[in-house]
């Protein structure tokens, strides 16, 4: 998991490496056939791993979907897939029972590694049933500031990947929408840029937990959500300095000429202040440093000495 740092006399200790690099061992490219035993009630099985850069189970089906080869008398099943690895010495892989990370294996929790070619999955986080899928239209109301360059959605439905960003469509009423097709359930978050740093935050500027949605079988439903704020503004739309007067005064930043509102962030993208106003914006008292202003949807960096 992500490490955290707290100033103290203690020292981080690495207990174990996932793979130990040995420069004397040459890469070993080869095709590998993997058979996995899965629990009763499994409908589908997908394999993801280093062989496809963990691009799945939402990657093209032929690259990760496995084939059912046997059903045992106790109802357990065996799925099979042949994959190509540029170096089987580094081959690691994982399983999902549906085309979404929400259906990944629950037990065991870790990854399998070559030469283990007959792994056993004993349980899933959730069971994907293709007969219970439906469509969900996500409709998001987003802040006016910080959204001028677009809004995106990322989640289990696209492998939590920015390889092919899922742009939301702007509607005539200012909301943004995206349609999820043939899903059972999935998790997601909303972003105002194609990078993890542009994630939605709550009123305190804290990144929101994963949102989740469950479809109604055979139907299309609408899920309306509200985004309170953004962790960081996009920097593609710069403030036109001919329209505003920006200056510092008594440990605060002042902006004159505001027409809709101002969002204030620190240099790391953490939200500090958000005000909807017309006229003059006065920030709270600030420590010396570099800050990012989003004024009427456009951004500018300001140094406070």
PDB file of C-alpha atoms in Angstrom:
ATOM      1  CA  UNK A   1       0.000   0.000   0.000  1.00  0.00           C
ATOM      2  CA  UNK A   2       1.040   3.622  -0.298  1.00  0.00           C
ATOM      3  CA  UNK A   3       3.620   4.554   2.324  1.00  0.00           C
ATOM      4  CA  UNK A   4       3.124   7.592   4.588  1.00  0.00           C
ATOM      5  CA  UNK A   5       5.815   9.673   6.276  1.00  0.00           C
ATOM      6  CA  UNK A   6       5.699  11.061   9.801  1.00  0.00           C
ATOM      7  CA  UNK A   7       8.725  12.792  11.287  1.00  0.00           C
ATOM      8  CA  UNK A   8      10.017  10.391  13.969  1.00  0.00           C
ATOM      9  CA  UNK A   9      13.109   8.341  14.861  1.00  0.00           C
ATOM     10  CA  UNK A  10      11.630   5.234  13.212  1.00  0.00           C
ATOM     11  CA  UNK A  11      12.903   3.931   9.865  1.00  0.00           C
ATOM     12  CA  UNK A  12      10.986   2.249   7.049  1.00  0.00           C
ATOM     13  CA  UNK A  13      12.001  -1.354   6.503  1.00  0.00           C
ATOM     14  CA  UNK A  14      11.482  -3.321   3.281  1.00  0.00           C
ATOM     15  CA  UNK A  15      10.616  -6.854   4.409  1.00  0.00           C
ATOM     16  CA  UNK A  16      10.313  -8.493   1.003  1.00  0.00           C
ATOM     17  CA  UNK A  17      10.555  -7.756  -2.727  1.00  0.00           C
ATOM     18  CA  UNK A  18       7.833  -8.797  -5.170  1.00  0.00           C
ATOM     19  CA  UNK A  19      10.547  -9.967  -7.590  1.00  0.00           C
ATOM     20  CA  UNK A  20      14.298  -9.962  -7.062  1.00  0.00           C
ATOM     21  CA  UNK A  21      16.198  -8.628 -10.065  1.00  0.00           C
ATOM     22  CA  UNK A  22      19.188 -10.677 -11.171  1.00  0.00           C
ATOM     23  CA  UNK A  23      21.166  -9.092 -14.031  1.00  0.00           C
ATOM     24  CA  UNK A  24      22.752 -12.437 -14.895  1.00  0.00           C
ATOM     25  CA  UNK A  25      19.385 -14.033 -15.740  1.00  0.00           C
ATOM     26  CA  UNK A  26      18.433 -13.358 -19.357  1.00  0.00           C
ATOM     27  CA  UNK A  27      14.802 -12.622 -20.330  1.00  0.00           C
ATOM     28  CA  UNK A  28      12.855 -15.753 -21.233  1.00  0.00           C
ATOM     29  CA  UNK A  29      10.081 -15.004 -23.761  1.00  0.00           C
ATOM     30  CA  UNK A  30       7.489 -17.731 -24.261  1.00  0.00           C
ATOM     31  CA  UNK A  31       3.812 -18.665 -24.514  1.00  0.00           C
ATOM     32  CA  UNK A  32       2.328 -19.915 -21.250  1.00  0.00           C
ATOM     33  CA  UNK A  33      -0.934 -21.837 -20.828  1.00  0.00           C
ATOM     34  CA  UNK A  34      -2.612 -21.135 -17.488  1.00  0.00           C
ATOM     35  CA  UNK A  35      -5.476 -23.182 -16.009  1.00  0.00           C
ATOM     36  CA  UNK A  36      -7.351 -21.760 -13.013  1.00  0.00           C
ATOM     37  CA  UNK A  37      -9.826 -23.567 -10.745  1.00  0.00           C
ATOM     38  CA  UNK A  38     -12.664 -21.212  -9.732  1.00  0.00           C
ATOM     39  CA  UNK A  39     -15.668 -21.446  -7.390  1.00  0.00           C
ATOM     40  CA  UNK A  40     -19.108 -22.802  -8.246  1.00  0.00           C
ATOM     41  CA  UNK A  41     -21.387 -20.131  -9.706  1.00  0.00           C
ATOM     42  CA  UNK A  42     -18.710 -18.414 -11.793  1.00  0.00           C
ATOM     43  CA  UNK A  43     -20.000 -17.376 -15.232  1.00  0.00           C
ATOM     44  CA  UNK A  44     -16.857 -15.893 -16.804  1.00  0.00           C
ATOM     45  CA  UNK A  45     -13.166 -15.567 -16.008  1.00  0.00           C
ATOM     46  CA  UNK A  46     -10.587 -12.978 -17.056  1.00  0.00           C
ATOM     47  CA  UNK A  47      -6.824 -12.982 -16.540  1.00  0.00           C
ATOM     48  CA  UNK A  48      -4.781  -9.788 -16.179  1.00  0.00           C
ATOM     49  CA  UNK A  49      -1.111  -9.339 -15.480  1.00  0.00           C
ATOM     50  CA  UNK A  50       2.325  -8.263 -16.554  1.00  0.00           C
ATOM     51  CA  UNK A  51       1.814  -9.889 -19.957  1.00  0.00           C
ATOM     52  CA  UNK A  52      -0.662  -7.131 -20.930  1.00  0.00           C
ATOM     53  CA  UNK A  53       0.615  -4.416 -18.554  1.00  0.00           C
ATOM     54  CA  UNK A  54      -2.315  -5.137 -16.201  1.00  0.00           C
ATOM     55  CA  UNK A  55      -4.656  -3.747 -18.867  1.00  0.00           C
ATOM     56  CA  UNK A  56      -7.792  -5.581 -17.947  1.00  0.00           C
ATOM     57  CA  UNK A  57     -10.276  -7.032 -17.418  1.00  0.00           C
ATOM     58  CA  UNK A  58     -11.615  -4.190 -19.572  1.00  0.00           C
ATOM     59  CA  UNK A  59      -8.926  -4.693 -22.205  1.00  0.00           C
ATOM     60  CA  UNK A  60      -9.917  -6.239 -25.559  1.00  0.00           C
ATOM     61  CA  UNK A  61     -11.676  -9.490 -24.713  1.00  0.00           C
ATOM     62  CA  UNK A  62      -9.413 -11.729 -26.789  1.00  0.00           C
ATOM     63  CA  UNK A  63      -6.397 -10.615 -24.745  1.00  0.00           C
ATOM     64  CA  UNK A  64      -7.762 -11.457 -21.308  1.00  0.00           C
ATOM     65  CA  UNK A  65     -11.005 -13.492 -21.398  1.00  0.00           C
ATOM     66  CA  UNK A  66     -10.454 -17.165 -20.578  1.00  0.00           C
ATOM     67  CA  UNK A  67     -12.167 -20.258 -21.994  1.00  0.00           C
ATOM     68  CA  UNK A  68     -14.198 -22.682 -19.893  1.00  0.00           C
ATOM     69  CA  UNK A  69     -12.634 -26.131 -20.388  1.00  0.00           C
ATOM     70  CA  UNK A  70     -14.202 -28.230 -17.610  1.00  0.00           C
ATOM     71  CA  UNK A  71     -16.955 -28.259 -14.977  1.00  0.00           C
ATOM     72  CA  UNK A  72     -16.364 -30.585 -12.019  1.00  0.00           C
ATOM     73  CA  UNK A  73     -18.976 -32.651 -10.181  1.00  0.00           C
ATOM     74  CA  UNK A  74     -18.891 -30.233  -7.217  1.00  0.00           C
ATOM     75  CA  UNK A  75     -19.701 -27.300  -9.502  1.00  0.00           C
ATOM     76  CA  UNK A  76     -16.220 -25.787  -9.542  1.00  0.00           C
ATOM     77  CA  UNK A  77     -14.866 -24.941 -12.981  1.00  0.00           C
ATOM     78  CA  UNK A  78     -11.576 -24.739 -14.829  1.00  0.00           C
ATOM     79  CA  UNK A  79     -10.847 -21.843 -17.197  1.00  0.00           C
ATOM     80  CA  UNK A  80      -7.842 -21.723 -19.512  1.00  0.00           C
ATOM     81  CA  UNK A  81      -5.887 -19.098 -21.409  1.00  0.00           C
ATOM     82  CA  UNK A  82      -2.585 -19.070 -23.307  1.00  0.00           C
ATOM     83  CA  UNK A  83      -0.698 -15.795 -22.979  1.00  0.00           C
ATOM     84  CA  UNK A  84       2.613 -14.547 -24.328  1.00  0.00           C
ATOM     85  CA  UNK A  85       5.114 -13.133 -21.847  1.00  0.00           C
ATOM     86  CA  UNK A  86       8.268 -11.319 -23.009  1.00  0.00           C
ATOM     87  CA  UNK A  87       9.913 -12.627 -19.829  1.00  0.00           C
ATOM     88  CA  UNK A  88       8.245 -15.406 -17.832  1.00  0.00           C
ATOM     89  CA  UNK A  89      10.766 -14.823 -15.043  1.00  0.00           C
ATOM     90  CA  UNK A  90       8.735 -11.688 -14.261  1.00  0.00           C
ATOM     91  CA  UNK A  91       5.287 -13.063 -15.105  1.00  0.00           C
ATOM     92  CA  UNK A  92       2.650 -12.236 -12.486  1.00  0.00           C
ATOM     93  CA  UNK A  93      -1.111 -12.400 -12.929  1.00  0.00           C
ATOM     94  CA  UNK A  94      -4.513 -12.096 -11.258  1.00  0.00           C
ATOM     95  CA  UNK A  95      -8.113 -13.108 -12.022  1.00  0.00           C
ATOM     96  CA  UNK A  96     -11.532 -11.450 -12.292  1.00  0.00           C
ATOM     97  CA  UNK A  97     -14.907 -13.132 -12.881  1.00  0.00           C
ATOM     98  CA  UNK A  98     -16.301 -10.215 -14.889  1.00  0.00           C
ATOM     99  CA  UNK A  99     -15.206  -7.299 -17.103  1.00  0.00           C
ATOM    100  CA  UNK A 100     -14.608  -4.918 -14.177  1.00  0.00           C
ATOM    101  CA  UNK A 101     -12.105  -4.734 -11.319  1.00  0.00           C
ATOM    102  CA  UNK A 102     -15.013  -4.942  -8.840  1.00  0.00           C
ATOM    103  CA  UNK A 103     -15.169  -8.662  -9.726  1.00  0.00           C
ATOM    104  CA  UNK A 104     -11.547  -9.484  -8.922  1.00  0.00           C
ATOM    105  CA  UNK A 105     -10.513 -12.429  -6.791  1.00  0.00           C
ATOM    106  CA  UNK A 106     -11.077 -12.058  -3.044  1.00  0.00           C
ATOM    107  CA  UNK A 107      -9.140 -15.116  -1.925  1.00  0.00           C
ATOM    108  CA  UNK A 108      -6.311 -15.447  -2.263  1.00  0.00           C
ATOM    109  CA  UNK A 109      -5.631 -11.696  -2.389  1.00  0.00           C
ATOM    110  CA  UNK A 110      -2.141 -11.783  -3.854  1.00  0.00           C
ATOM    111  CA  UNK A 111      -0.915 -12.277  -7.395  1.00  0.00           C
ATOM    112  CA  UNK A 112       0.242 -15.576  -8.892  1.00  0.00           C
ATOM    113  CA  UNK A 113       3.729 -15.859 -10.374  1.00  0.00           C
ATOM    114  CA  UNK A 114       5.365 -18.146 -12.917  1.00  0.00           C
ATOM    115  CA  UNK A 115       5.928 -21.131 -12.787  1.00  0.00           C
ATOM    116  CA  UNK A 116       2.629 -21.505 -10.882  1.00  0.00           C
ATOM    117  CA  UNK A 117       0.371 -22.431 -13.816  1.00  0.00           C
ATOM    118  CA  UNK A 118      -2.531 -24.156 -12.024  1.00  0.00           C
ATOM    119  CA  UNK A 119      -3.731 -21.613  -9.436  1.00  0.00           C
ATOM    120  CA  UNK A 120      -6.947 -21.849  -7.402  1.00  0.00           C
ATOM    121  CA  UNK A 121      -9.342 -18.974  -6.703  1.00  0.00           C
ATOM    122  CA  UNK A 122     -11.614 -19.743  -3.744  1.00  0.00           C
ATOM    123  CA  UNK A 123     -13.821 -16.634  -3.762  1.00  0.00           C
ATOM    124  CA  UNK A 124     -14.612 -13.418  -5.664  1.00  0.00           C
ATOM    125  CA  UNK A 125     -15.348  -9.915  -4.399  1.00  0.00           C
ATOM    126  CA  UNK A 126     -18.596 -10.128  -6.388  1.00  0.00           C
ATOM    127  CA  UNK A 127     -20.044 -12.483  -8.991  1.00  0.00           C
ATOM    128  CA  UNK A 128     -20.642 -11.163 -12.486  1.00  0.00           C
ATOM    129  CA  UNK A 129     -23.858 -12.541 -13.999  1.00  0.00           C
ATOM    130  CA  UNK A 130     -24.205 -11.501 -17.665  1.00  0.00           C
ATOM    131  CA  UNK A 131     -27.980 -12.058 -17.498  1.00  0.00           C
ATOM    132  CA  UNK A 132     -28.400  -9.263 -14.923  1.00  0.00           C
ATOM    133  CA  UNK A 133     -26.676  -6.402 -16.733  1.00  0.00           C
ATOM    134  CA  UNK A 134     -28.219  -3.016 -17.418  1.00  0.00           C
ATOM    135  CA  UNK A 135     -27.276   0.500 -18.508  1.00  0.00           C
ATOM    136  CA  UNK A 136     -26.554   3.463 -16.235  1.00  0.00           C
ATOM    137  CA  UNK A 137     -26.404   7.117 -17.282  1.00  0.00           C
ATOM    138  CA  UNK A 138     -24.129   9.059 -14.935  1.00  0.00           C
ATOM    139  CA  UNK A 139     -25.180  12.730 -14.787  1.00  0.00           C
ATOM    140  CA  UNK A 140     -22.789  14.980 -12.846  1.00  0.00           C
ATOM    141  CA  UNK A 141     -23.323  18.531 -11.647  1.00  0.00           C
ATOM    142  CA  UNK A 142     -19.834  20.055 -11.380  1.00  0.00           C
ATOM    143  CA  UNK A 143     -18.346  23.349 -10.130  1.00  0.00           C
ATOM    144  CA  UNK A 144     -18.324  26.143 -12.678  1.00  0.00           C
ATOM    145  CA  UNK A 145     -14.716  26.925 -11.824  1.00  0.00           C
ATOM    146  CA  UNK A 146     -12.072  24.407 -12.772  1.00  0.00           C
ATOM    147  CA  UNK A 147     -14.254  22.633 -15.335  1.00  0.00           C
ATOM    148  CA  UNK A 148     -13.669  24.833 -18.364  1.00  0.00           C
ATOM    149  CA  UNK A 149     -11.412  22.279 -20.069  1.00  0.00           C
ATOM    150  CA  UNK A 150     -13.749  19.319 -19.701  1.00  0.00           C
ATOM    151  CA  UNK A 151     -14.784  16.595 -17.262  1.00  0.00           C
ATOM    152  CA  UNK A 152     -13.764  12.916 -17.281  1.00  0.00           C
ATOM    153  CA  UNK A 153     -14.857   9.728 -15.536  1.00  0.00           C
ATOM    154  CA  UNK A 154     -12.530   6.887 -14.586  1.00  0.00           C
ATOM    155  CA  UNK A 155     -13.286   3.644 -12.772  1.00  0.00           C
ATOM    156  CA  UNK A 156     -13.497  -0.096 -12.734  1.00  0.00           C
ATOM    157  CA  UNK A 157     -15.437  -0.105 -16.012  1.00  0.00           C
ATOM    158  CA  UNK A 158     -12.327   1.076 -17.908  1.00  0.00           C
ATOM    159  CA  UNK A 159      -9.698  -0.551 -15.716  1.00  0.00           C
ATOM    160  CA  UNK A 160      -8.911   2.690 -13.809  1.00  0.00           C
ATOM    161  CA  UNK A 161      -6.744   3.636 -16.783  1.00  0.00           C
ATOM    162  CA  UNK A 162      -5.962   6.924 -18.527  1.00  0.00           C
ATOM    163  CA  UNK A 163      -4.813   5.116 -21.680  1.00  0.00           C
ATOM    164  CA  UNK A 164      -8.162   5.912 -23.290  1.00  0.00           C
ATOM    165  CA  UNK A 165      -9.679   8.735 -21.210  1.00  0.00           C
ATOM    166  CA  UNK A 166     -13.467   8.574 -20.835  1.00  0.00           C
ATOM    167  CA  UNK A 167     -14.620  12.133 -21.537  1.00  0.00           C
ATOM    168  CA  UNK A 168     -18.064  13.095 -20.246  1.00  0.00           C
ATOM    169  CA  UNK A 169     -20.480  14.948 -22.543  1.00  0.00           C
ATOM    170  CA  UNK A 170     -21.488  18.482 -21.599  1.00  0.00           C
ATOM    171  CA  UNK A 171     -25.267  18.941 -21.646  1.00  0.00           C
ATOM    172  CA  UNK A 172     -27.211  22.119 -22.445  1.00  0.00           C
ATOM    173  CA  UNK A 173     -27.987  22.636 -18.740  1.00  0.00           C
ATOM    174  CA  UNK A 174     -24.266  22.620 -17.843  1.00  0.00           C
ATOM    175  CA  UNK A 175     -24.185  19.106 -16.398  1.00  0.00           C
ATOM    176  CA  UNK A 176     -21.954  16.350 -17.747  1.00  0.00           C
ATOM    177  CA  UNK A 177     -23.049  12.803 -18.607  1.00  0.00           C
ATOM    178  CA  UNK A 178     -21.573   9.418 -19.459  1.00  0.00           C
ATOM    179  CA  UNK A 179     -23.327   6.150 -20.302  1.00  0.00           C
ATOM    180  CA  UNK A 180     -22.173   2.837 -18.833  1.00  0.00           C
ATOM    181  CA  UNK A 181     -23.367  -0.053 -20.994  1.00  0.00           C
ATOM    182  CA  UNK A 182     -24.084  -3.656 -19.939  1.00  0.00           C
ATOM    183  CA  UNK A 183     -22.767  -3.467 -16.381  1.00  0.00           C
ATOM    184  CA  UNK A 184     -23.797  -5.113 -13.136  1.00  0.00           C
ATOM    185  CA  UNK A 185     -21.997  -2.690 -10.829  1.00  0.00           C
ATOM    186  CA  UNK A 186     -18.875  -0.558 -10.891  1.00  0.00           C
ATOM    187  CA  UNK A 187     -16.908   2.066  -8.959  1.00  0.00           C
ATOM    188  CA  UNK A 188     -15.736   5.409 -10.323  1.00  0.00           C
ATOM    189  CA  UNK A 189     -14.634   8.981  -9.649  1.00  0.00           C
ATOM    190  CA  UNK A 190     -14.984  12.242 -11.596  1.00  0.00           C
ATOM    191  CA  UNK A 191     -11.977  14.294 -12.754  1.00  0.00           C
ATOM    192  CA  UNK A 192     -11.388  17.691 -14.355  1.00  0.00           C
ATOM    193  CA  UNK A 193      -8.253  16.493 -16.144  1.00  0.00           C
ATOM    194  CA  UNK A 194      -6.783  13.252 -17.493  1.00  0.00           C
ATOM    195  CA  UNK A 195      -4.567  12.542 -14.498  1.00  0.00           C
ATOM    196  CA  UNK A 196      -5.059  11.313 -10.920  1.00  0.00           C
ATOM    197  CA  UNK A 197      -4.223  14.777  -9.552  1.00  0.00           C
ATOM    198  CA  UNK A 198      -7.420  16.289 -10.949  1.00  0.00           C
ATOM    199  CA  UNK A 199      -9.814  14.215  -8.840  1.00  0.00           C
ATOM    200  CA  UNK A 200     -13.010  15.463  -7.197  1.00  0.00           C
ATOM    201  CA  UNK A 201     -12.886  16.474  -3.512  1.00  0.00           C
ATOM    202  CA  UNK A 202     -15.389  17.133  -0.716  1.00  0.00           C
ATOM    203  CA  UNK A 203     -16.133  20.456   0.983  1.00  0.00           C
ATOM    204  CA  UNK A 204     -12.962  20.127   3.088  1.00  0.00           C
ATOM    205  CA  UNK A 205     -10.763  19.529   0.055  1.00  0.00           C
ATOM    206  CA  UNK A 206     -10.350  15.812   0.812  1.00  0.00           C
ATOM    207  CA  UNK A 207     -10.433  13.342  -2.093  1.00  0.00           C
ATOM    208  CA  UNK A 208     -13.795  11.584  -2.177  1.00  0.00           C
ATOM    209  CA  UNK A 209     -14.129   7.833  -1.743  1.00  0.00           C
ATOM    210  CA  UNK A 210     -14.896   5.731  -4.818  1.00  0.00           C
ATOM    211  CA  UNK A 211     -18.462   6.235  -5.983  1.00  0.00           C
ATOM    212  CA  UNK A 212     -20.421   3.072  -6.784  1.00  0.00           C
ATOM    213  CA  UNK A 213     -23.418   2.287  -8.924  1.00  0.00           C
ATOM    214  CA  UNK A 214     -25.481  -0.859  -9.505  1.00  0.00           C
ATOM    215  CA  UNK A 215     -27.546  -1.387 -12.640  1.00  0.00           C
ATOM    216  CA  UNK A 216     -31.136  -2.600 -12.809  1.00  0.00           C
ATOM    217  CA  UNK A 217     -31.200  -5.772 -14.953  1.00  0.00           C
ATOM    218  CA  UNK A 218     -32.466  -5.131 -18.459  1.00  0.00           C
ATOM    219  CA  UNK A 219     -33.137  -1.445 -17.865  1.00  0.00           C
ATOM    220  CA  UNK A 220     -31.491   1.958 -18.250  1.00  0.00           C
ATOM    221  CA  UNK A 221     -31.353   4.075 -15.107  1.00  0.00           C
ATOM    222  CA  UNK A 222     -29.927   7.525 -14.332  1.00  0.00           C
ATOM    223  CA  UNK A 223     -27.580   8.226 -11.440  1.00  0.00           C
ATOM    224  CA  UNK A 224     -27.369  11.943 -10.580  1.00  0.00           C
ATOM    225  CA  UNK A 225     -24.333  13.059  -8.610  1.00  0.00           C
ATOM    226  CA  UNK A 226     -22.872  16.388  -7.466  1.00  0.00           C
ATOM    227  CA  UNK A 227     -19.165  17.202  -7.499  1.00  0.00           C
ATOM    228  CA  UNK A 228     -18.306  19.662  -4.704  1.00  0.00           C
ATOM    229  CA  UNK A 229     -14.833  20.671  -5.881  1.00  0.00           C
ATOM    230  CA  UNK A 230     -11.597  19.671  -7.601  1.00  0.00           C
ATOM    231  CA  UNK A 231      -8.274  18.730  -6.041  1.00  0.00           C
ATOM    232  CA  UNK A 232      -6.411  20.746  -8.662  1.00  0.00           C
ATOM    233  CA  UNK A 233      -7.381  23.055 -11.516  1.00  0.00           C
ATOM    234  CA  UNK A 234      -6.299  22.322 -15.053  1.00  0.00           C
ATOM    235  CA  UNK A 235      -3.702  24.777 -16.280  1.00  0.00           C
ATOM    236  CA  UNK A 236      -4.715  24.918 -19.936  1.00  0.00           C
ATOM    237  CA  UNK A 237      -6.854  28.044 -19.619  1.00  0.00           C
ATOM    238  CA  UNK A 238      -4.742  30.936 -18.329  1.00  0.00           C
ATOM    239  CA  UNK A 239      -6.209  34.045 -16.694  1.00  0.00           C
ATOM    240  CA  UNK A 240      -6.443  37.059 -19.008  1.00  0.00           C
ATOM    241  CA  UNK A 241      -4.585  39.660 -16.945  1.00  0.00           C
ATOM    242  CA  UNK A 242      -6.282  42.495 -18.839  1.00  0.00           C
ATOM    243  CA  UNK A 243      -9.572  41.551 -17.140  1.00  0.00           C
ATOM    244  CA  UNK A 244      -8.429  41.343 -13.499  1.00  0.00           C
ATOM    245  CA  UNK A 245      -6.285  43.076 -10.906  1.00  0.00           C
ATOM    246  CA  UNK A 246      -4.453  40.534  -8.731  1.00  0.00           C
ATOM    247  CA  UNK A 247      -2.248  41.549  -5.780  1.00  0.00           C
ATOM    248  CA  UNK A 248      -1.272  40.510  -2.240  1.00  0.00           C
ATOM    249  CA  UNK A 249      -2.199  42.448   0.886  1.00  0.00           C
ATOM    250  CA  UNK A 250      -1.564  41.628   4.565  1.00  0.00           C
ATOM    251  CA  UNK A 251      -0.912  37.866   4.023  1.00  0.00           C
ATOM    252  CA  UNK A 252      -3.872  37.485   1.663  1.00  0.00           C
ATOM    253  CA  UNK A 253      -4.458  37.417  -2.100  1.00  0.00           C
ATOM    254  CA  UNK A 254      -6.897  39.909  -3.604  1.00  0.00           C
ATOM    255  CA  UNK A 255      -8.581  39.608  -7.009  1.00  0.00           C
ATOM    256  CA  UNK A 256     -10.632  42.461  -8.466  1.00  0.00           C
ATOM    257  CA  UNK A 257     -13.033  42.033 -11.403  1.00  0.00           C
ATOM    258  CA  UNK A 258     -14.405  38.561 -10.587  1.00  0.00           C
ATOM    259  CA  UNK A 259     -17.605  37.670 -12.478  1.00  0.00           C
ATOM    260  CA  UNK A 260     -18.545  34.242 -11.028  1.00  0.00           C
ATOM    261  CA  UNK A 261     -16.130  32.899  -8.417  1.00  0.00           C
ATOM    262  CA  UNK A 262     -12.628  32.005  -7.297  1.00  0.00           C
ATOM    263  CA  UNK A 263     -11.050  28.732  -6.162  1.00  0.00           C
ATOM    264  CA  UNK A 264      -7.743  28.855  -4.298  1.00  0.00           C
ATOM    265  CA  UNK A 265      -5.284  25.907  -4.165  1.00  0.00           C
ATOM    266  CA  UNK A 266      -1.822  25.418  -2.714  1.00  0.00           C
ATOM    267  CA  UNK A 267       1.107  24.401  -4.929  1.00  0.00           C
ATOM    268  CA  UNK A 268       0.281  20.713  -4.403  1.00  0.00           C
ATOM    269  CA  UNK A 269      -3.294  21.132  -5.642  1.00  0.00           C
ATOM    270  CA  UNK A 270      -4.985  20.993  -2.220  1.00  0.00           C
ATOM    271  CA  UNK A 271      -8.145  23.103  -2.074  1.00  0.00           C
ATOM    272  CA  UNK A 272      -7.889  26.020   0.380  1.00  0.00           C
ATOM    273  CA  UNK A 273     -10.848  28.267  -0.396  1.00  0.00           C
ATOM    274  CA  UNK A 274     -13.804  28.375  -2.778  1.00  0.00           C
ATOM    275  CA  UNK A 275     -15.988  31.474  -3.090  1.00  0.00           C
ATOM    276  CA  UNK A 276     -18.807  32.316  -5.490  1.00  0.00           C
ATOM    277  CA  UNK A 277     -18.777  36.092  -5.841  1.00  0.00           C
ATOM    278  CA  UNK A 278     -18.913  39.043  -8.195  1.00  0.00           C
ATOM    279  CA  UNK A 279     -16.464  41.913  -7.762  1.00  0.00           C
ATOM    280  CA  UNK A 280     -13.575  41.496  -5.318  1.00  0.00           C
ATOM    281  CA  UNK A 281     -12.236  38.276  -3.812  1.00  0.00           C
ATOM    282  CA  UNK A 282     -10.172  38.381  -0.608  1.00  0.00           C
ATOM    283  CA  UNK A 283      -8.481  35.191   0.479  1.00  0.00           C
ATOM    284  CA  UNK A 284      -8.064  34.073   4.057  1.00  0.00           C
ATOM    285  CA  UNK A 285      -4.705  34.703   5.748  1.00  0.00           C
ATOM    286  CA  UNK A 286      -2.051  32.574   4.066  1.00  0.00           C
ATOM    287  CA  UNK A 287       1.504  31.443   4.740  1.00  0.00           C
ATOM    288  CA  UNK A 288       4.215  32.572   2.332  1.00  0.00           C
ATOM    289  CA  UNK A 289       4.407  30.311  -0.718  1.00  0.00           C
ATOM    290  CA  UNK A 290       3.111  29.577  -4.206  1.00  0.00           C
ATOM    291  CA  UNK A 291      -0.646  29.332  -4.808  1.00  0.00           C
ATOM    292  CA  UNK A 292      -2.963  28.572  -7.732  1.00  0.00           C
ATOM    293  CA  UNK A 293      -6.015  30.734  -8.402  1.00  0.00           C
ATOM    294  CA  UNK A 294      -8.890  29.628 -10.613  1.00  0.00           C
ATOM    295  CA  UNK A 295     -10.751  32.803 -11.509  1.00  0.00           C
ATOM    296  CA  UNK A 296     -13.992  32.427 -13.475  1.00  0.00           C
ATOM    297  CA  UNK A 297     -12.714  29.081 -14.799  1.00  0.00           C
ATOM    298  CA  UNK A 298      -9.167  30.218 -15.735  1.00  0.00           C
ATOM    299  CA  UNK A 299      -6.018  29.593 -13.702  1.00  0.00           C
ATOM    300  CA  UNK A 300      -2.984  31.575 -12.590  1.00  0.00           C
ATOM    301  CA  UNK A 301      -0.102  31.009 -10.193  1.00  0.00           C
ATOM    302  CA  UNK A 302       0.511  33.668  -7.526  1.00  0.00           C
ATOM    303  CA  UNK A 303       3.470  33.917  -5.120  1.00  0.00           C
ATOM    304  CA  UNK A 304       2.851  35.260  -1.623  1.00  0.00           C
ATOM    305  CA  UNK A 305       6.025  36.545   0.076  1.00  0.00           C
TER     306      UNK A 305
END
